[in-house]
Amino acid sequence: MSILFDEKNMTFHLYNDAVSYIMAVLPNGHMAQLYFGRKIRHKEDFSYLLETAPRPMASYFFEGERTLSLEHIRQEYGVYGNTDYRQPAVEIIHRDGSRVCDFRYHSHEISAGKPQLPGLPATYTEDGSEAETLTVVLKDPVSGISLYLNYTIFWRGGIIARSVRLSNEGTKEVHLAKVMSLCMDLPDSDYEMMQFSGAWARERYVKKRRLEQGCQSVGSIRGNSSHNHNPFLVLKRPSADEFQGEVMGFSLIYSGNFLAQVEVDTYDTSRVLLGIHPDWFDWKLEPGEAFQAPEAVMVYSWEGLNGMSQIFHRLYQRRLARGVWRDRPRPILINNWEATYFDFTEDGLVQIAEKARDCGVELFVLDDGWFGARRNEYAGLGDWKPCRELLPDGIKGLSQKIENLGMKFGLWFEPEMVNKDSGLYREHPDWILHVPGRSSSHGRYQYVLDYSRPEVVSRIYEMMSEILRESRISYIKWDMNRSITECYSPALPADRQGEVFHRYILGVYDLYDRLTREFPQILFESCASGGGRFDPGMLYYAPQAWASDNTDAAERLKIQYGTTYCYPVSSIGSHVSVVPNHQVNRSTPLYTRANVAFFGTFGYELDLNRLTGEEQEEVKKQIRFMKEYRLLLQFGTFYRLSSPFEHNMTAWMTVSEDQKVALVGWYRMMNRVNAPYARIRLKGLAPELYYEDASAGRGYYGDELMNLGLLTSDSSSGEVIGDIKPGCDFDSRIYVLKAV
């Protein structure tokens, strides 16, 4: 790992064992992008990578010459208005109305480790040897604004973490209209763009398109990263697949409005922009103030999509998630929501917990409906006091009863919302985001608290922390069930209303930070009507997230498959629920529901008392299996093998670090008749090791499994006669392979 600066040619070369990143200072002081890709040897002069030529209709930076046109140079941080006509990375409105900036190289610094970003989630290091950071300082000589471009290269893997800070060192205020966290200019457009889009109950579906001239983008202006699009995109060569070829991934560590965009110009160069969405963003920057943009992470892999994903998994699992739960296998839980909804009593909850305890469940979670006047979705949000009619001894008493059973206790909150039928709203009707004199839109009969106001955040913190201090709580499910409308804060002046969306998310981060610092032993799981805020920003505070409100096993294959392109299995909240499923009314086998949920944090979303005795025994076996293998399932090296978006059969697998144990998940949606024989090629095994499949009574060498494949033929290959057990729709198996 190294960052080298050649003063003669004014070039920077960042490289480690996997990747090189090269940039240079142009004659006009701007920064040019020369190369991002597989590691190359260092040499003194990379200036030949900067190509310039006169072009028709171009504008040129220097009087009398016709080569330096920023429109035709790959840049590090493009600015509109001085010969570059592409979408800019930054836009600043000066007091005189001008939007032109001229950021020129001023200085740079190379330091060990990685600095923290104040008030924002970001990747981190535990000592200075893990990474090096380059900070390039650019200055606009007219306005006095300084632009700090930060690049961190980690000691291994194709990872570059980037962030941007703007400091007003001039004498006049300015307005920041656009501040992207990442601008990446690529020399060609021969890529397929992958995005991860959907809606409630079908989050992070894989979408793919060829890059074309013009802009292609995804984003959110909903106040949260959203169910609809994820702050993550992939560029892959058309020939690249899961296991080979050049792939780049771009991920934003942020939970609010975002834009992920690729612009292809008519010369087929590509500009990637990633950062806070500029719509509804306007940040007033007074003299002496600075603005820190969120961090963006770029990953490069020449080993296909799986190679890219595994780099993200390791980074986000070990150097984004934090705290005591970062490396620990997650407890097997049962949540009462789909078992009872709002209709529960304390005795009924204890009965659910007792049966779960008998089956081996470790954590009981009480979901919505335990507080204030919350008997339905119309009332109670904001009044974080236990309802004594339901819980005579409060959360303190119930949590003690659950712990007396030998289990841990968890609790649901939705701290960012309020119902109008609540004591908090009646006391502070001005504490919601709203425009005075206009009607306020509701979502699920709730309104968004104004987290841009510190006093609002502090009040919620006081109520939550009081319950956490007096009770025995080991887990919190933090929900957020609507997007933002009427984004206006009466507490801010008119010229700062463009700051509300971002200040809101900073308030959410502040509350998370205060709670996780005071209660470091609590496991937090983020939730936003399921997957509405499944993003890296949340993983910094909560190492796992509820992937979707859709608990149907067949639908979850797509949701979890798409999620793994960026996010580790240990972050994916996944439960076994009742059938017919509450979201799609589909019935799937109990074993398939578990086989899908195993590849996540694992738990149950039902009342085990309502299962038959045979089903309860099956649940006990599932829990024993999960306890034996959950470290491998949640923290092993994960491979996608066959996509549910392309095939009737889905497959994935996880391999232990020493390559001695592998678990393969195999899932078939529709059963087949007289079908071909089937096999699937595995990945990540040691070629020379001999693996035994105890359930089949067979053994295979690793090279055999990876080249010939694992046989998955069953009764669908042929005719079902005699004692042959027929298959079924929504069938599945888990193959356990151990080296002997």
PDB file of N, CA and C in Angstrom, residues 350-399:
ATOM      1  N   VAL A 350     -45.946 -13.787  26.822  1.00  0.00           N
ATOM      2  CA  VAL A 350     -45.121 -14.730  27.593  1.00  0.00           C
ATOM      3  C   VAL A 350     -45.324 -16.153  27.070  1.00  0.00           C
ATOM      4  N   GLN A 351     -46.552 -16.490  26.682  1.00  0.00           N
ATOM      5  CA  GLN A 351     -46.805 -17.825  26.135  1.00  0.00           C
ATOM      6  C   GLN A 351     -46.048 -18.033  24.816  1.00  0.00           C
ATOM      7  N   ILE A 352     -46.012 -17.005  23.979  1.00  0.00           N
ATOM      8  CA  ILE A 352     -45.242 -17.103  22.737  1.00  0.00           C
ATOM      9  C   ILE A 352     -43.762 -17.290  23.058  1.00  0.00           C
ATOM     10  N   ALA A 353     -43.298 -16.529  24.029  1.00  0.00           N
ATOM     11  CA  ALA A 353     -41.882 -16.614  24.406  1.00  0.00           C
ATOM     12  C   ALA A 353     -41.541 -17.976  25.002  1.00  0.00           C
ATOM     13  N   GLU A 354     -42.424 -18.518  25.819  1.00  0.00           N
ATOM     14  CA  GLU A 354     -42.153 -19.821  26.437  1.00  0.00           C
ATOM     15  C   GLU A 354     -42.010 -20.912  25.387  1.00  0.00           C
ATOM     16  N   LYS A 355     -42.907 -20.948  24.433  1.00  0.00           N
ATOM     17  CA  LYS A 355     -42.813 -21.957  23.379  1.00  0.00           C
ATOM     18  C   LYS A 355     -41.547 -21.749  22.546  1.00  0.00           C
ATOM     19  N   ALA A 356     -41.230 -20.499  22.258  1.00  0.00           N
ATOM     20  CA  ALA A 356     -40.017 -20.210  21.496  1.00  0.00           C
ATOM     21  C   ALA A 356     -38.780 -20.664  22.273  1.00  0.00           C
ATOM     22  N   ARG A 357     -38.763 -20.395  23.572  1.00  0.00           N
ATOM     23  CA  ARG A 357     -37.650 -20.850  24.414  1.00  0.00           C
ATOM     24  C   ARG A 357     -37.504 -22.364  24.350  1.00  0.00           C
ATOM     25  N   ASP A 358     -38.615 -23.087  24.415  1.00  0.00           N
ATOM     26  CA  ASP A 358     -38.576 -24.553  24.360  1.00  0.00           C
ATOM     27  C   ASP A 358     -38.018 -25.057  23.029  1.00  0.00           C
ATOM     28  N   CYS A 359     -38.194 -24.256  21.973  1.00  0.00           N
ATOM     29  CA  CYS A 359     -37.687 -24.657  20.658  1.00  0.00           C
ATOM     30  C   CYS A 359     -36.234 -24.231  20.438  1.00  0.00           C
ATOM     31  N   GLY A 360     -35.695 -23.413  21.329  1.00  0.00           N
ATOM     32  CA  GLY A 360     -34.304 -23.002  21.217  1.00  0.00           C
ATOM     33  C   GLY A 360     -34.075 -21.562  20.830  1.00  0.00           C
ATOM     34  N   VAL A 361     -35.157 -20.777  20.690  1.00  0.00           N
ATOM     35  CA  VAL A 361     -35.016 -19.359  20.351  1.00  0.00           C
ATOM     36  C   VAL A 361     -34.348 -18.624  21.517  1.00  0.00           C
ATOM     37  N   GLU A 362     -33.523 -17.624  21.184  1.00  0.00           N
ATOM     38  CA  GLU A 362     -32.706 -16.948  22.205  1.00  0.00           C
ATOM     39  C   GLU A 362     -33.190 -15.552  22.565  1.00  0.00           C
ATOM     40  N   LEU A 363     -33.994 -14.930  21.706  1.00  0.00           N
ATOM     41  CA  LEU A 363     -34.368 -13.524  21.888  1.00  0.00           C
ATOM     42  C   LEU A 363     -35.826 -13.342  21.523  1.00  0.00           C
ATOM     43  N   PHE A 364     -36.593 -12.746  22.418  1.00  0.00           N
ATOM     44  CA  PHE A 364     -37.992 -12.411  22.144  1.00  0.00           C
ATOM     45  C   PHE A 364     -38.094 -10.911  21.890  1.00  0.00           C
ATOM     46  N   VAL A 365     -38.766 -10.535  20.787  1.00  0.00           N
ATOM     47  CA  VAL A 365     -38.888  -9.129  20.414  1.00  0.00           C
ATOM     48  C   VAL A 365     -40.350  -8.720  20.443  1.00  0.00           C
ATOM     49  N   LEU A 366     -40.644  -7.695  21.224  1.00  0.00           N
ATOM     50  CA  LEU A 366     -41.975  -7.094  21.264  1.00  0.00           C
ATOM     51  C   LEU A 366     -42.019  -5.968  20.246  1.00  0.00           C
ATOM     52  N   ASP A 367     -42.895  -6.095  19.288  1.00  0.00           N
ATOM     53  CA  ASP A 367     -43.004  -5.127  18.198  1.00  0.00           C
ATOM     54  C   ASP A 367     -43.989  -4.014  18.572  1.00  0.00           C
ATOM     55  N   ASP A 368     -44.597  -3.396  17.596  1.00  0.00           N
ATOM     56  CA  ASP A 368     -45.440  -2.212  17.743  1.00  0.00           C
ATOM     57  C   ASP A 368     -46.633  -2.478  18.675  1.00  0.00           C
ATOM     58  N   GLY A 369     -47.071  -1.411  19.383  1.00  0.00           N
ATOM     59  CA  GLY A 369     -48.314  -1.469  20.139  1.00  0.00           C
ATOM     60  C   GLY A 369     -48.181  -1.508  21.647  1.00  0.00           C
ATOM     61  N   TRP A 370     -46.993  -1.324  22.186  1.00  0.00           N
ATOM     62  CA  TRP A 370     -46.769  -1.474  23.636  1.00  0.00           C
ATOM     63  C   TRP A 370     -46.818  -0.156  24.406  1.00  0.00           C
ATOM     64  N   PHE A 371     -47.025   0.974  23.739  1.00  0.00           N
ATOM     65  CA  PHE A 371     -46.797   2.280  24.355  1.00  0.00           C
ATOM     66  C   PHE A 371     -48.026   3.172  24.197  1.00  0.00           C
ATOM     67  N   GLY A 372     -48.153   4.136  25.074  1.00  0.00           N
ATOM     68  CA  GLY A 372     -49.175   5.170  24.975  1.00  0.00           C
ATOM     69  C   GLY A 372     -50.551   4.627  24.668  1.00  0.00           C
ATOM     70  N   ALA A 373     -51.246   5.290  23.737  1.00  0.00           N
ATOM     71  CA  ALA A 373     -52.587   4.870  23.321  1.00  0.00           C
ATOM     72  C   ALA A 373     -52.526   4.058  22.029  1.00  0.00           C
ATOM     73  N   ARG A 374     -51.452   3.356  21.835  1.00  0.00           N
ATOM     74  CA  ARG A 374     -51.196   2.662  20.567  1.00  0.00           C
ATOM     75  C   ARG A 374     -51.943   1.321  20.513  1.00  0.00           C
ATOM     76  N   ARG A 375     -53.216   1.362  20.074  1.00  0.00           N
ATOM     77  CA  ARG A 375     -53.977   0.135  19.868  1.00  0.00           C
ATOM     78  C   ARG A 375     -54.210  -0.125  18.387  1.00  0.00           C
ATOM     79  N   ASN A 376     -53.808   0.831  17.574  1.00  0.00           N
ATOM     80  CA  ASN A 376     -53.919   0.748  16.124  1.00  0.00           C
ATOM     81  C   ASN A 376     -52.916   1.743  15.561  1.00  0.00           C
ATOM     82  N   GLU A 377     -52.912   1.923  14.243  1.00  0.00           N
ATOM     83  CA  GLU A 377     -51.907   2.788  13.634  1.00  0.00           C
ATOM     84  C   GLU A 377     -52.278   4.268  13.665  1.00  0.00           C
ATOM     85  N   TYR A 378     -53.415   4.600  14.275  1.00  0.00           N
ATOM     86  CA  TYR A 378     -53.881   5.988  14.276  1.00  0.00           C
ATOM     87  C   TYR A 378     -53.351   6.818  15.436  1.00  0.00           C
ATOM     88  N   ALA A 379     -52.839   6.180  16.482  1.00  0.00           N
ATOM     89  CA  ALA A 379     -52.542   6.928  17.708  1.00  0.00           C
ATOM     90  C   ALA A 379     -51.268   6.411  18.362  1.00  0.00           C
ATOM     91  N   GLY A 380     -50.699   7.259  19.218  1.00  0.00           N
ATOM     92  CA  GLY A 380     -49.678   6.825  20.156  1.00  0.00           C
ATOM     93  C   GLY A 380     -48.245   7.090  19.780  1.00  0.00           C
ATOM     94  N   LEU A 381     -47.921   7.161  18.484  1.00  0.00           N
ATOM     95  CA  LEU A 381     -46.526   7.377  18.122  1.00  0.00           C
ATOM     96  C   LEU A 381     -46.026   8.693  18.716  1.00  0.00           C
ATOM     97  N   GLY A 382     -44.878   8.632  19.330  1.00  0.00           N
ATOM     98  CA  GLY A 382     -44.295   9.791  20.002  1.00  0.00           C
ATOM     99  C   GLY A 382     -44.396   9.727  21.504  1.00  0.00           C
ATOM    100  N   ASP A 383     -45.293   8.882  22.021  1.00  0.00           N
ATOM    101  CA  ASP A 383     -45.462   8.752  23.476  1.00  0.00           C
ATOM    102  C   ASP A 383     -44.771   7.473  23.932  1.00  0.00           C
ATOM    103  N   TRP A 384     -43.466   7.548  24.134  1.00  0.00           N
ATOM    104  CA  TRP A 384     -42.682   6.351  24.428  1.00  0.00           C
ATOM    105  C   TRP A 384     -42.707   6.045  25.922  1.00  0.00           C
ATOM    106  N   LYS A 385     -43.930   5.730  26.374  1.00  0.00           N
ATOM    107  CA  LYS A 385     -44.175   5.270  27.745  1.00  0.00           C
ATOM    108  C   LYS A 385     -44.991   3.992  27.647  1.00  0.00           C
ATOM    109  N   PRO A 386     -44.644   2.943  28.371  1.00  0.00           N
ATOM    110  CA  PRO A 386     -45.396   1.678  28.262  1.00  0.00           C
ATOM    111  C   PRO A 386     -46.839   1.841  28.716  1.00  0.00           C
ATOM    112  N   CYS A 387     -47.737   1.148  28.021  1.00  0.00           N
ATOM    113  CA  CYS A 387     -49.150   1.138  28.390  1.00  0.00           C
ATOM    114  C   CYS A 387     -49.348   0.181  29.560  1.00  0.00           C
ATOM    115  N   ARG A 388     -49.753   0.701  30.701  1.00  0.00           N
ATOM    116  CA  ARG A 388     -49.874  -0.131  31.902  1.00  0.00           C
ATOM    117  C   ARG A 388     -51.098  -1.043  31.837  1.00  0.00           C
ATOM    118  N   GLU A 389     -52.072  -0.733  30.991  1.00  0.00           N
ATOM    119  CA  GLU A 389     -53.208  -1.645  30.832  1.00  0.00           C
ATOM    120  C   GLU A 389     -52.765  -2.951  30.184  1.00  0.00           C
ATOM    121  N   LEU A 390     -51.873  -2.847  29.228  1.00  0.00           N
ATOM    122  CA  LEU A 390     -51.348  -4.042  28.565  1.00  0.00           C
ATOM    123  C   LEU A 390     -50.218  -4.671  29.360  1.00  0.00           C
ATOM    124  N   LEU A 391     -49.348  -3.827  29.890  1.00  0.00           N
ATOM    125  CA  LEU A 391     -48.147  -4.290  30.589  1.00  0.00           C
ATOM    126  C   LEU A 391     -48.153  -3.692  31.987  1.00  0.00           C
ATOM    127  N   PRO A 392     -48.773  -4.375  32.953  1.00  0.00           N
ATOM    128  CA  PRO A 392     -48.928  -3.809  34.303  1.00  0.00           C
ATOM    129  C   PRO A 392     -47.613  -3.395  34.945  1.00  0.00           C
ATOM    130  N   ASP A 393     -46.544  -4.126  34.667  1.00  0.00           N
ATOM    131  CA  ASP A 393     -45.239  -3.803  35.246  1.00  0.00           C
ATOM    132  C   ASP A 393     -44.325  -3.119  34.240  1.00  0.00           C
ATOM    133  N   GLY A 394     -44.921  -2.640  33.158  1.00  0.00           N
ATOM    134  CA  GLY A 394     -44.158  -1.901  32.172  1.00  0.00           C
ATOM    135  C   GLY A 394     -43.191  -2.781  31.399  1.00  0.00           C
ATOM    136  N   ILE A 395     -42.373  -2.127  30.594  1.00  0.00           N
ATOM    137  CA  ILE A 395     -41.332  -2.849  29.855  1.00  0.00           C
ATOM    138  C   ILE A 395     -40.323  -3.439  30.822  1.00  0.00           C
ATOM    139  N   LYS A 396     -40.081  -2.739  31.904  1.00  0.00           N
ATOM    140  CA  LYS A 396     -39.146  -3.261  32.910  1.00  0.00           C
ATOM    141  C   LYS A 396     -39.596  -4.627  33.410  1.00  0.00           C
ATOM    142  N   GLY A 397     -40.878  -4.745  33.750  1.00  0.00           N
ATOM    143  CA  GLY A 397     -41.382  -6.008  34.276  1.00  0.00           C
ATOM    144  C   GLY A 397     -41.418  -7.104  33.234  1.00  0.00           C
ATOM    145  N   LEU A 398     -41.879  -6.774  32.021  1.00  0.00           N
ATOM    146  CA  LEU A 398     -41.943  -7.788  30.978  1.00  0.00           C
ATOM    147  C   LEU A 398     -40.550  -8.270  30.597  1.00  0.00           C
ATOM    148  N   SER A 399     -39.620  -7.355  30.472  1.00  0.00           N
ATOM    149  CA  SER A 399     -38.267  -7.765  30.097  1.00  0.00           C
ATOM    150  C   SER A 399     -37.656  -8.680  31.148  1.00  0.00           C
TER     151      SER A 399
END
